[in-house]
Coordinates of C-alpha atoms in Angstrom, one line a residue:
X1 CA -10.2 -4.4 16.4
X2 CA -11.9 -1.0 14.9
X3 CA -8.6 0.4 14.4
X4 CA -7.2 -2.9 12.8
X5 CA -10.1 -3.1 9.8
X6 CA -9.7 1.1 8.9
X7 CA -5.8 0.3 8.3
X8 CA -6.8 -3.0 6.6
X9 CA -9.3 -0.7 4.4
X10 CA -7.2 2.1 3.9
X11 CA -4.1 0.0 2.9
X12 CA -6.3 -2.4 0.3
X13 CA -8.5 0.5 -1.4
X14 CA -5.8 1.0 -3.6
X15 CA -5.4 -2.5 -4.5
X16 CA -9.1 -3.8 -4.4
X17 CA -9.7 -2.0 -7.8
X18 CA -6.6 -3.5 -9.1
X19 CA -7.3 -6.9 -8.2
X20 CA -10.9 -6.4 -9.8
X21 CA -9.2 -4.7 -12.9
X22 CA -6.4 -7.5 -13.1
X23 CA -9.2 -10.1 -13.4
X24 CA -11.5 -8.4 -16.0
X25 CA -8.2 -7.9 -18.0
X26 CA -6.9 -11.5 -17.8
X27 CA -10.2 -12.8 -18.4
X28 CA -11.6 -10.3 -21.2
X29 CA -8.9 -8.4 -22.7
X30 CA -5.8 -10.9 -22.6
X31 CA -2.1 -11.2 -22.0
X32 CA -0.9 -7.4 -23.8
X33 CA -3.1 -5.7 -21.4
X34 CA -2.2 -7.8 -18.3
X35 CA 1.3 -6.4 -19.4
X36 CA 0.1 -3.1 -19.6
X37 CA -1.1 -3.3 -15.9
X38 CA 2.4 -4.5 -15.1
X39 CA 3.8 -1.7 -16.2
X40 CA 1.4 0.4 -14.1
X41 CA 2.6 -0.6 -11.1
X42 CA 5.1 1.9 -10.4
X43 CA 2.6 4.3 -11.1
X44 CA 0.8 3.0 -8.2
X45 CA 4.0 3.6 -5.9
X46 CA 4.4 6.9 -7.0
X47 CA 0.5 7.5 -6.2
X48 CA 0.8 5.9 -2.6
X49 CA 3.5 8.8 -2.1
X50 CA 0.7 10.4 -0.4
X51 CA 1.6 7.9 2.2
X52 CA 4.7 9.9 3.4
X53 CA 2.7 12.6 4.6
X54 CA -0.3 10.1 5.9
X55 CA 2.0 8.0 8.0
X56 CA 3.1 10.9 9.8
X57 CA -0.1 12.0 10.3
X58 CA -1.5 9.2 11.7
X59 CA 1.4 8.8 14.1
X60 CA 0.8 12.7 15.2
X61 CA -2.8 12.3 15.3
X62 CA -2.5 9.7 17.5
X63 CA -0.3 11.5 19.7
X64 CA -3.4 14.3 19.8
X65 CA -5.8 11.9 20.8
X66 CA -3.2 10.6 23.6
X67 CA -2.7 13.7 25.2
X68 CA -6.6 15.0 24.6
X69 CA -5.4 18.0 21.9
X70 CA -8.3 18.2 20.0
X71 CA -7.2 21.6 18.4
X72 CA -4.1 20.5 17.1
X73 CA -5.8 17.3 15.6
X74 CA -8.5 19.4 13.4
X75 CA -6.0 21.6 12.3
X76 CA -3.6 18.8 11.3
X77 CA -6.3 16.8 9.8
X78 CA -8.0 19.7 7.9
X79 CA -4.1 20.6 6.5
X80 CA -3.7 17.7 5.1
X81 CA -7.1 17.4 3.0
X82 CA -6.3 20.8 1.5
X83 CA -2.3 19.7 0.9
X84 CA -3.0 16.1 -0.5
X85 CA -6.6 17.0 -2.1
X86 CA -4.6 19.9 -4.3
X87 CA -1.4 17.7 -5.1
X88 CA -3.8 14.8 -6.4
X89 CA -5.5 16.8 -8.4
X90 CA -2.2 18.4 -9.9
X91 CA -1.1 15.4 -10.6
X92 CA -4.1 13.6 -12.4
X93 CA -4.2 16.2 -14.7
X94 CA -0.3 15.5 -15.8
X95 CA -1.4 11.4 -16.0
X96 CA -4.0 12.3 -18.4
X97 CA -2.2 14.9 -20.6
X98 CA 1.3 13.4 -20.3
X99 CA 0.2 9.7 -20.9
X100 CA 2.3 9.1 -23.9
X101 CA 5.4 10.3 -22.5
X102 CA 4.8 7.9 -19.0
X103 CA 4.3 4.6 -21.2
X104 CA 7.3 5.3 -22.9
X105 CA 9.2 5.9 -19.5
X106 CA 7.7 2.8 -17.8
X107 CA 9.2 1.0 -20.2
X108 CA 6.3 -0.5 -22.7
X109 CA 6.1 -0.9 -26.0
X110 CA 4.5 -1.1 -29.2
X111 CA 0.6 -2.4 -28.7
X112 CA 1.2 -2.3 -25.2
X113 CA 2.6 0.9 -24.8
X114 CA -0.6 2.2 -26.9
X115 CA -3.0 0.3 -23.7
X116 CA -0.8 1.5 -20.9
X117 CA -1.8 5.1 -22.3
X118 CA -5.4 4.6 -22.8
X119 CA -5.5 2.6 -18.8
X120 CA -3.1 5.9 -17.2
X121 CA -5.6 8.4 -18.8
X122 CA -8.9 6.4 -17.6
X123 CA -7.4 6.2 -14.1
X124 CA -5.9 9.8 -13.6
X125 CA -9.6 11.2 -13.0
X126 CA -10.1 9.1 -9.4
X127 CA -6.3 10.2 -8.3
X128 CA -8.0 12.4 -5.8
X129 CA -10.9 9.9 -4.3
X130 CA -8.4 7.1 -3.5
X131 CA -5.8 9.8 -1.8
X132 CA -9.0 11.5 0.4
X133 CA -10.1 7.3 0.8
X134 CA -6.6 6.5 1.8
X135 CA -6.2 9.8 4.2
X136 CA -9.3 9.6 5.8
X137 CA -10.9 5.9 6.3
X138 CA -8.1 5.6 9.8
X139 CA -9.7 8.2 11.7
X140 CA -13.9 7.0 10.8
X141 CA -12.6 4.6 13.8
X142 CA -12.1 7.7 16.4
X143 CA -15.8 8.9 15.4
X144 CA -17.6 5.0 15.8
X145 CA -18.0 4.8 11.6
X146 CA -16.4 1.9 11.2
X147 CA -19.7 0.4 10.0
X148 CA -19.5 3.1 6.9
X149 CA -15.8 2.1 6.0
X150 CA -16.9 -1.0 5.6
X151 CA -19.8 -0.2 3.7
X152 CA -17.9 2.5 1.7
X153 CA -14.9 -0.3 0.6
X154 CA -17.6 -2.7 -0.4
X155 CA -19.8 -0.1 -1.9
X156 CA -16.6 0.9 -4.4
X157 CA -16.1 -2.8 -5.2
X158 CA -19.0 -3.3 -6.4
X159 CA -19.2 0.2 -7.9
X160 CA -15.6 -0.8 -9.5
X161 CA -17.0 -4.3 -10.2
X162 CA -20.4 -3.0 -11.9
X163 CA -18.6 -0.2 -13.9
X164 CA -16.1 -2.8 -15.7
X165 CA -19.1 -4.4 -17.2
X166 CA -20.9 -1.3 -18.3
X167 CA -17.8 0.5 -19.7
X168 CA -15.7 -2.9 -21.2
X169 CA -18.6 -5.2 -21.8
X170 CA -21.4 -3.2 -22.9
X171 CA -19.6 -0.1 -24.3
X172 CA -16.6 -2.0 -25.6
X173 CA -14.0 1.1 -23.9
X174 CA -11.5 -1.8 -23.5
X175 CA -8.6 -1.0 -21.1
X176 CA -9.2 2.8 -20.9
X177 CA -13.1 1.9 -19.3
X178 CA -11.5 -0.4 -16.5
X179 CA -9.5 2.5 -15.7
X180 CA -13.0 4.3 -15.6
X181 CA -14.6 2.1 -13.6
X182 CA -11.5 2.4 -10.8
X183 CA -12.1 6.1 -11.1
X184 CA -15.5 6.7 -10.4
X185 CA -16.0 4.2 -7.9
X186 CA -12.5 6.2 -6.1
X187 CA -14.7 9.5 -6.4
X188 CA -17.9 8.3 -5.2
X189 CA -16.4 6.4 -2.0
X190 CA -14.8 9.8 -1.3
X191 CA -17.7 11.6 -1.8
X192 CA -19.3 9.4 1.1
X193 CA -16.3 9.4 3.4
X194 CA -15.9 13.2 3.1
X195 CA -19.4 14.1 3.7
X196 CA -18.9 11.9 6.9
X197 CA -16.9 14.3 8.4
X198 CA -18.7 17.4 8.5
X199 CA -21.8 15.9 11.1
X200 CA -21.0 18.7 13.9
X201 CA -21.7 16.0 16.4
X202 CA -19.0 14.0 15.8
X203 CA -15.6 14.5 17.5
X204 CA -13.6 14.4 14.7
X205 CA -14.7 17.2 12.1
X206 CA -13.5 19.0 8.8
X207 CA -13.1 22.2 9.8
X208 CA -11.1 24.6 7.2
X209 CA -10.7 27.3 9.4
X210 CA -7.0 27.2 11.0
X211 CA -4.3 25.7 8.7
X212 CA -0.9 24.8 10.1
X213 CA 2.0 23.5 7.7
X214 CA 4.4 23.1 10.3
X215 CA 3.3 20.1 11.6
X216 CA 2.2 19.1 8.1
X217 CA 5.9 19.3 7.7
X218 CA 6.3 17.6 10.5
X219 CA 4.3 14.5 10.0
X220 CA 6.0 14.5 6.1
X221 CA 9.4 14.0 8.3
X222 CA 8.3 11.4 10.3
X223 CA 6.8 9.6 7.0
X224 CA 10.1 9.3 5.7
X225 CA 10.3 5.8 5.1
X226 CA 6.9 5.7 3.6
X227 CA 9.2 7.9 1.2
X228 CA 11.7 5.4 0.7
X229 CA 9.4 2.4 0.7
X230 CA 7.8 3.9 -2.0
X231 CA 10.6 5.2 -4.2
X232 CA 12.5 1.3 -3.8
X233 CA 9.1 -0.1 -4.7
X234 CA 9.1 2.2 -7.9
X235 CA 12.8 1.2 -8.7
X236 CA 11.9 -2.2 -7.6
X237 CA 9.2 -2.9 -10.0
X238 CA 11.0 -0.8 -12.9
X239 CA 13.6 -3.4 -13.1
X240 CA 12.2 -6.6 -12.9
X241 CA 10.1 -5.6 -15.4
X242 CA 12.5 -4.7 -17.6
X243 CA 14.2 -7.8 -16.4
X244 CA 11.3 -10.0 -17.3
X245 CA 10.8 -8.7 -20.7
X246 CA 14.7 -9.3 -21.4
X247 CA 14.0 -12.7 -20.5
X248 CA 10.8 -14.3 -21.8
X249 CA 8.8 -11.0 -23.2
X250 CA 5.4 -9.6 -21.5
X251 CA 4.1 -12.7 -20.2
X252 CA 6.6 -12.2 -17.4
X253 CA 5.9 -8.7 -16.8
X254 CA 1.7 -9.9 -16.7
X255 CA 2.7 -12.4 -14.1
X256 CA 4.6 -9.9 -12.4
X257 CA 1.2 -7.8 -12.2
X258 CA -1.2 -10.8 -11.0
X259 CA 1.7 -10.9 -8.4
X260 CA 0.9 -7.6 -7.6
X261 CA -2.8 -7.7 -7.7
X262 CA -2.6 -10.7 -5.3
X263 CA -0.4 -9.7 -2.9
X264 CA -1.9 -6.3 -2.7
X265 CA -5.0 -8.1 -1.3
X266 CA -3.8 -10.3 1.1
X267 CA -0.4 -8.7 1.9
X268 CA -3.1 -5.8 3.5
X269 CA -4.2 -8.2 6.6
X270 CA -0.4 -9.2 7.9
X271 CA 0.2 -4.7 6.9
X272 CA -2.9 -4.0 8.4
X273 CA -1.7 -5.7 11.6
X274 CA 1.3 -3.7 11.3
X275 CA -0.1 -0.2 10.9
X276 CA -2.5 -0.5 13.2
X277 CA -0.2 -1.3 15.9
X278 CA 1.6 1.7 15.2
X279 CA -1.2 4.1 15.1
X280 CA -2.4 2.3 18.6
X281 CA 1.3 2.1 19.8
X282 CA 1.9 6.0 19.1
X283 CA -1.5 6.8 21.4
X284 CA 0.0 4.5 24.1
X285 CA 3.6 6.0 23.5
X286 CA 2.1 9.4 24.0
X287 CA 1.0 8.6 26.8
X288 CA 3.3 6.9 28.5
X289 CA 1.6 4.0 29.3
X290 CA 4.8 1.6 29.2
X291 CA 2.5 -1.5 30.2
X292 CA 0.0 -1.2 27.8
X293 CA 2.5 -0.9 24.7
X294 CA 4.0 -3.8 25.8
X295 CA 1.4 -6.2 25.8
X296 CA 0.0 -5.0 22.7
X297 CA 3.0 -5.1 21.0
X298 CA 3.7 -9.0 22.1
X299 CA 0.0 -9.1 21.0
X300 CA 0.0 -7.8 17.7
X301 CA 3.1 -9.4 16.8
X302 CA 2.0 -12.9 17.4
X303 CA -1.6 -12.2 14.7
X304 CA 0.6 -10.6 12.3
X305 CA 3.0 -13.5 12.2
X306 CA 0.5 -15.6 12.4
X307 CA -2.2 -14.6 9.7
X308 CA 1.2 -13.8 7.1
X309 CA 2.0 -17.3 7.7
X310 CA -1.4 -18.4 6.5
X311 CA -1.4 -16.3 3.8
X312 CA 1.6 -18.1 2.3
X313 CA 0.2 -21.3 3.2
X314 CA -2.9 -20.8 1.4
X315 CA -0.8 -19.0 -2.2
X316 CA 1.4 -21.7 -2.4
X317 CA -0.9 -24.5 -1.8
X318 CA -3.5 -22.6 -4.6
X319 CA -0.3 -22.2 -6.8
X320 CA -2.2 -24.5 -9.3
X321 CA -5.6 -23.5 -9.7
X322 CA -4.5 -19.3 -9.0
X323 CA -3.6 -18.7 -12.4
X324 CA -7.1 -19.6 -13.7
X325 CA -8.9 -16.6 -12.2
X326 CA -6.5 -14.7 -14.9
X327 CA -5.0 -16.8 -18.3
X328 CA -5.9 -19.7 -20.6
X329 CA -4.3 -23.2 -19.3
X330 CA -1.8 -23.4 -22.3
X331 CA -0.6 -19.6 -21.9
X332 CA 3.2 -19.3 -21.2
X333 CA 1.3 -16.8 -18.6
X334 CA -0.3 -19.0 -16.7
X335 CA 3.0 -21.4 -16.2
X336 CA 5.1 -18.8 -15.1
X337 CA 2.3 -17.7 -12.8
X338 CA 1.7 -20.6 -10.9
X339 CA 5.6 -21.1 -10.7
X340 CA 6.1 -17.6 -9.4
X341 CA 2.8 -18.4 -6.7
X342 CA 4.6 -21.6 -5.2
X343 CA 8.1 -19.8 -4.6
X344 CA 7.6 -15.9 -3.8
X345 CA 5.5 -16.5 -1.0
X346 CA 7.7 -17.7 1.3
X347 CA 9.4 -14.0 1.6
X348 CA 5.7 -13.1 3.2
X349 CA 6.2 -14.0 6.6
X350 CA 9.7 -12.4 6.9
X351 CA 8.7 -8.8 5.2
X352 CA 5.9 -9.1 8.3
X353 CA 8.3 -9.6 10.7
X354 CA 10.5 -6.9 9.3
X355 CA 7.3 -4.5 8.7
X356 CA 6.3 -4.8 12.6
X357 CA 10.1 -4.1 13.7
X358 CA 10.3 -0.7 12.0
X359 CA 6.8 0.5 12.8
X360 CA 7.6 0.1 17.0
X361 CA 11.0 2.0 15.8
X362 CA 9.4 4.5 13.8
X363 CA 6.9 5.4 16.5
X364 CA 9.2 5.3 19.3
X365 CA 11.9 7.2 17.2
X366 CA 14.5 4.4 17.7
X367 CA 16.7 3.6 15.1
X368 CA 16.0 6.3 12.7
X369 CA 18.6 5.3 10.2
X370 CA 17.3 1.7 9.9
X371 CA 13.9 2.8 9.8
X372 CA 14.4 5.0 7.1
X373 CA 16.6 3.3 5.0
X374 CA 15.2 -0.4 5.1
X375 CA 12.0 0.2 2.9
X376 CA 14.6 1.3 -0.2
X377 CA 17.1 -1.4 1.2
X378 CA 14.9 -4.3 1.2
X379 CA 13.0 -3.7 -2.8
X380 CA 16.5 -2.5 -4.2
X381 CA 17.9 -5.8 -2.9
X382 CA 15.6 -7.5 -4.9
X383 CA 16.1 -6.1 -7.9
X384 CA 19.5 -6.2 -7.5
X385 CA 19.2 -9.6 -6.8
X386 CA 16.7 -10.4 -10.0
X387 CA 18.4 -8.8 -12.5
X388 CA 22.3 -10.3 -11.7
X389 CA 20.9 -14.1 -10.9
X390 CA 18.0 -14.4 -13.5
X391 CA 19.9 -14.2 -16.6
X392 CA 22.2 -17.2 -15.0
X393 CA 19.5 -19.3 -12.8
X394 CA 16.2 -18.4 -15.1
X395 CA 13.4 -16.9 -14.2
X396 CA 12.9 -18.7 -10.9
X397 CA 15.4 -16.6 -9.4
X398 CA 12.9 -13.2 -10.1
X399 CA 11.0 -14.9 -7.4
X400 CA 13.5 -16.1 -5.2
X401 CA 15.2 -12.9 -5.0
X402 CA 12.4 -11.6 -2.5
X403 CA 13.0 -14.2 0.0
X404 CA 16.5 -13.5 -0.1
X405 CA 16.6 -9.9 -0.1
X406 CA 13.8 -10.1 3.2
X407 CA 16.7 -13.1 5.0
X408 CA 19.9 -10.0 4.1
X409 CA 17.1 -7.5 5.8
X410 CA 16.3 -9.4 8.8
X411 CA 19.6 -10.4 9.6
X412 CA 20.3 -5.9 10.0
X413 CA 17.4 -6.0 11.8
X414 CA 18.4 -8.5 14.5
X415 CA 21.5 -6.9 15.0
X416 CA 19.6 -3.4 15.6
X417 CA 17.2 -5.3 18.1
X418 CA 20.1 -6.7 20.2
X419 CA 22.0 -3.6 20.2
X420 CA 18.7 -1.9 21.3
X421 CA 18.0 -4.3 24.0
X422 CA 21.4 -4.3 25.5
X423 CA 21.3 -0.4 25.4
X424 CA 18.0 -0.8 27.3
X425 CA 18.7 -3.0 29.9
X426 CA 22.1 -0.4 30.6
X427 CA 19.7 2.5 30.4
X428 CA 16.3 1.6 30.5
X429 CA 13.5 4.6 28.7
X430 CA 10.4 4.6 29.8
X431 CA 7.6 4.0 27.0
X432 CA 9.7 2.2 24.9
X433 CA 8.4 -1.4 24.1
X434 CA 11.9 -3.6 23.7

């Protein structure tokens, strides 16, 4: 249970702040700067590339604290603060000083191509907080903190929370302050985290003494399809926004980002399920213990499909009040958004079910093919999907296409499972799960 809230954490600090920041915006700032924030999302994909390497961390990690290698695990650990610390801050400084020329990639325009610039610039200075948050909230649970993740997510909330009324409300910084607000409560719940892990008497320490990139590069390869998640999420979110703008202007795209900002939430209990069955599943793997991976993986399989399923329950049956928390009744906004809460949805469940399959594959090193090329599959499929249907069907097919890109995914991914499971029962592995 530990290890289930420190992946829910470390998967929702990124989009905590942007559910905060989506409703200050929608509530204070209007429908331009909701658009702005839509066409920030693919920034946030390209930010969670830090996942590629954390993934395969976590998975190796894991493996360490199977086997009792506690030398390989500091080393690893204290690699990848120095590797992921240094590229964040690298690439903060090109958000702030390249701001212009990202707006104008992403796709905005005019007013709010102008707010996208001012949001980028107030948001590139906590780049490095949520990467170290992200990197390092999974192993608090290996040195009993969970206690201080909890505290540390709710401390940045509120920091995040407090600082968009200070820097919009009182000092009138408009869209650049929320940005801020995300930043410094990033760098502070860092601040916290890090300091965490230099108490000599806990097993798991910061200790920059022995570096080794090898298995950095190692645990980058076996993040691959964090890789490709990410880089079909960017292309994913590139094109329907360019595809909602080509059909009713930026009210789609700011529907597309309360989309987002929802989903972000409560898509991170049905992930967290997910992830932390594959961090659990890659201790049990490395150690052999073919009993225990079973039952947990029955186990955690039933919660996730279970608390996804009440997830889109609950979005579909708030469809109609949802879109309060973020436009005016009236607002074309606010239509579109409660239209696009009661049918996208239903692809929740499914993407669970397909999430879980390829983290026992990944972990197990089954199916590498699948497993890497079904995160870019799956989001390409939907844009795919949105862009050639919408302009015939309307915009009801944006949100449809994600259902039906998740039914063309699962139906590859019950194929692979039979295949796998008639390859086992001819040849049966030991530690495998299926």
């Amino acid at each position: 249970m530990n290890l289930l809230i420190l992946e829910f954490l470390s998967i929702v600090v990124y989009s905590l702040n942007n559910f905060i920041d989506t409703f200050f915006v929608g509530n204070f700032l209007g429908t331009e700067s909701m658009a702005a924030g839509g066409f920030f999302t693919p920034m946030l994909t390209i930010i969670s590339l830090v996942w590629v390497v954390i993934i395969g961390v976590q998975i190796l990690c894991g493996r360490y604290i199977g086997t009792g290698d506690k030398e390989s695990l500091l080393e690893l650990l204290a690699t990848s603060v120095v590797f992921l610390g240094s590229l964040a801050i690298i690439f903060s400084a090109f958000c702030f000083f390249k701001s212009e020329w990202l707006a104008e990639i992403l796709g905005a325009e005019g007013t709010v191509a102008i707010l996208l610039q001012q949001y980028i610039k107030g948001y590139s200075f906590g780049i490095f907080g949520a990467v170290m948050c992200s990197l390092l909230l999974w192993f608090l649970a290996f040195n009993n903190n969970v206690k201080l993740s909890k505290m540390t997510i709710a401390f940045a909330a509120v920091i995040n929370f407090l600082g968009n009324i200070i820097f919009l409300l009182v000092f009138d910084m408009k869209i650049f302050g929320l940005g801020l607000a995300s930043s410094v409560s990033y760098l502070l719940s860092a601040a916290i985290i890090l300091h965490s892990f230099f108490d000599s008497n806990k097993p798991i320490q910061l200790i920059f003494k022995k570096f080794n990139f090898g298995r950095l590069l190692k645990s980058a390869r076996m993040g691959t399809p964090a890789l490709t998640f990410n880089l079909g999420v960017t292309a994913k979110s590139y094109i329907l926004n360019i595809t909602l703008v080509g059909l009713i202007g930026f009210s789609g795209v700011a529907a597309m980002n309360v989309q987002g900002s929802v989903i972000g939430i409560l898509g991170a209990f049905p992930m967290g399920f997910a992830s932390a069955y594959m961090a659990l599943g890659s201790i049990y793997f490395g150690a052999k213990d073919r009993a225990a991976l079973i039952y947990l993986s029955r186990l955690a399989l039933k919660y996730c499909i279970m608390v996804s399923a009440v997830i889109m329950a609950l979005l579909m049956i708030g469809s109609p009040i949802l879109p309060d928390m973020f436009f005016e009744p009236g607002e074309e906004a606010y239509s579109i958004t409660e239209r696009m809460l009661l049918l996208f949805p239903c692809f929740i469940v499914l993407n669970a079910f397909i999430a879980f399959i390829m983290k026992a594959y990944q972990f197990q090193k089954k199916s590498e093919w699948l497993v890497n090329s079904m995160p870019v599959l799956e989001n390409i499929l939907m844009a795919v999907l949105a862009a050639t249907t919408a302009p015939i069907f309307g915009i009801d097919a944006v949100w449809l296409s994600f259902p039906a890109a998740e039914l063309i995914c699962l139906a590859l991914v019950a194929v692979s499972v039979i295949n796998y499971a008639m390859e086992q029962k001819a040849h049966p592995i030991d530690g495998g799960c299926y």
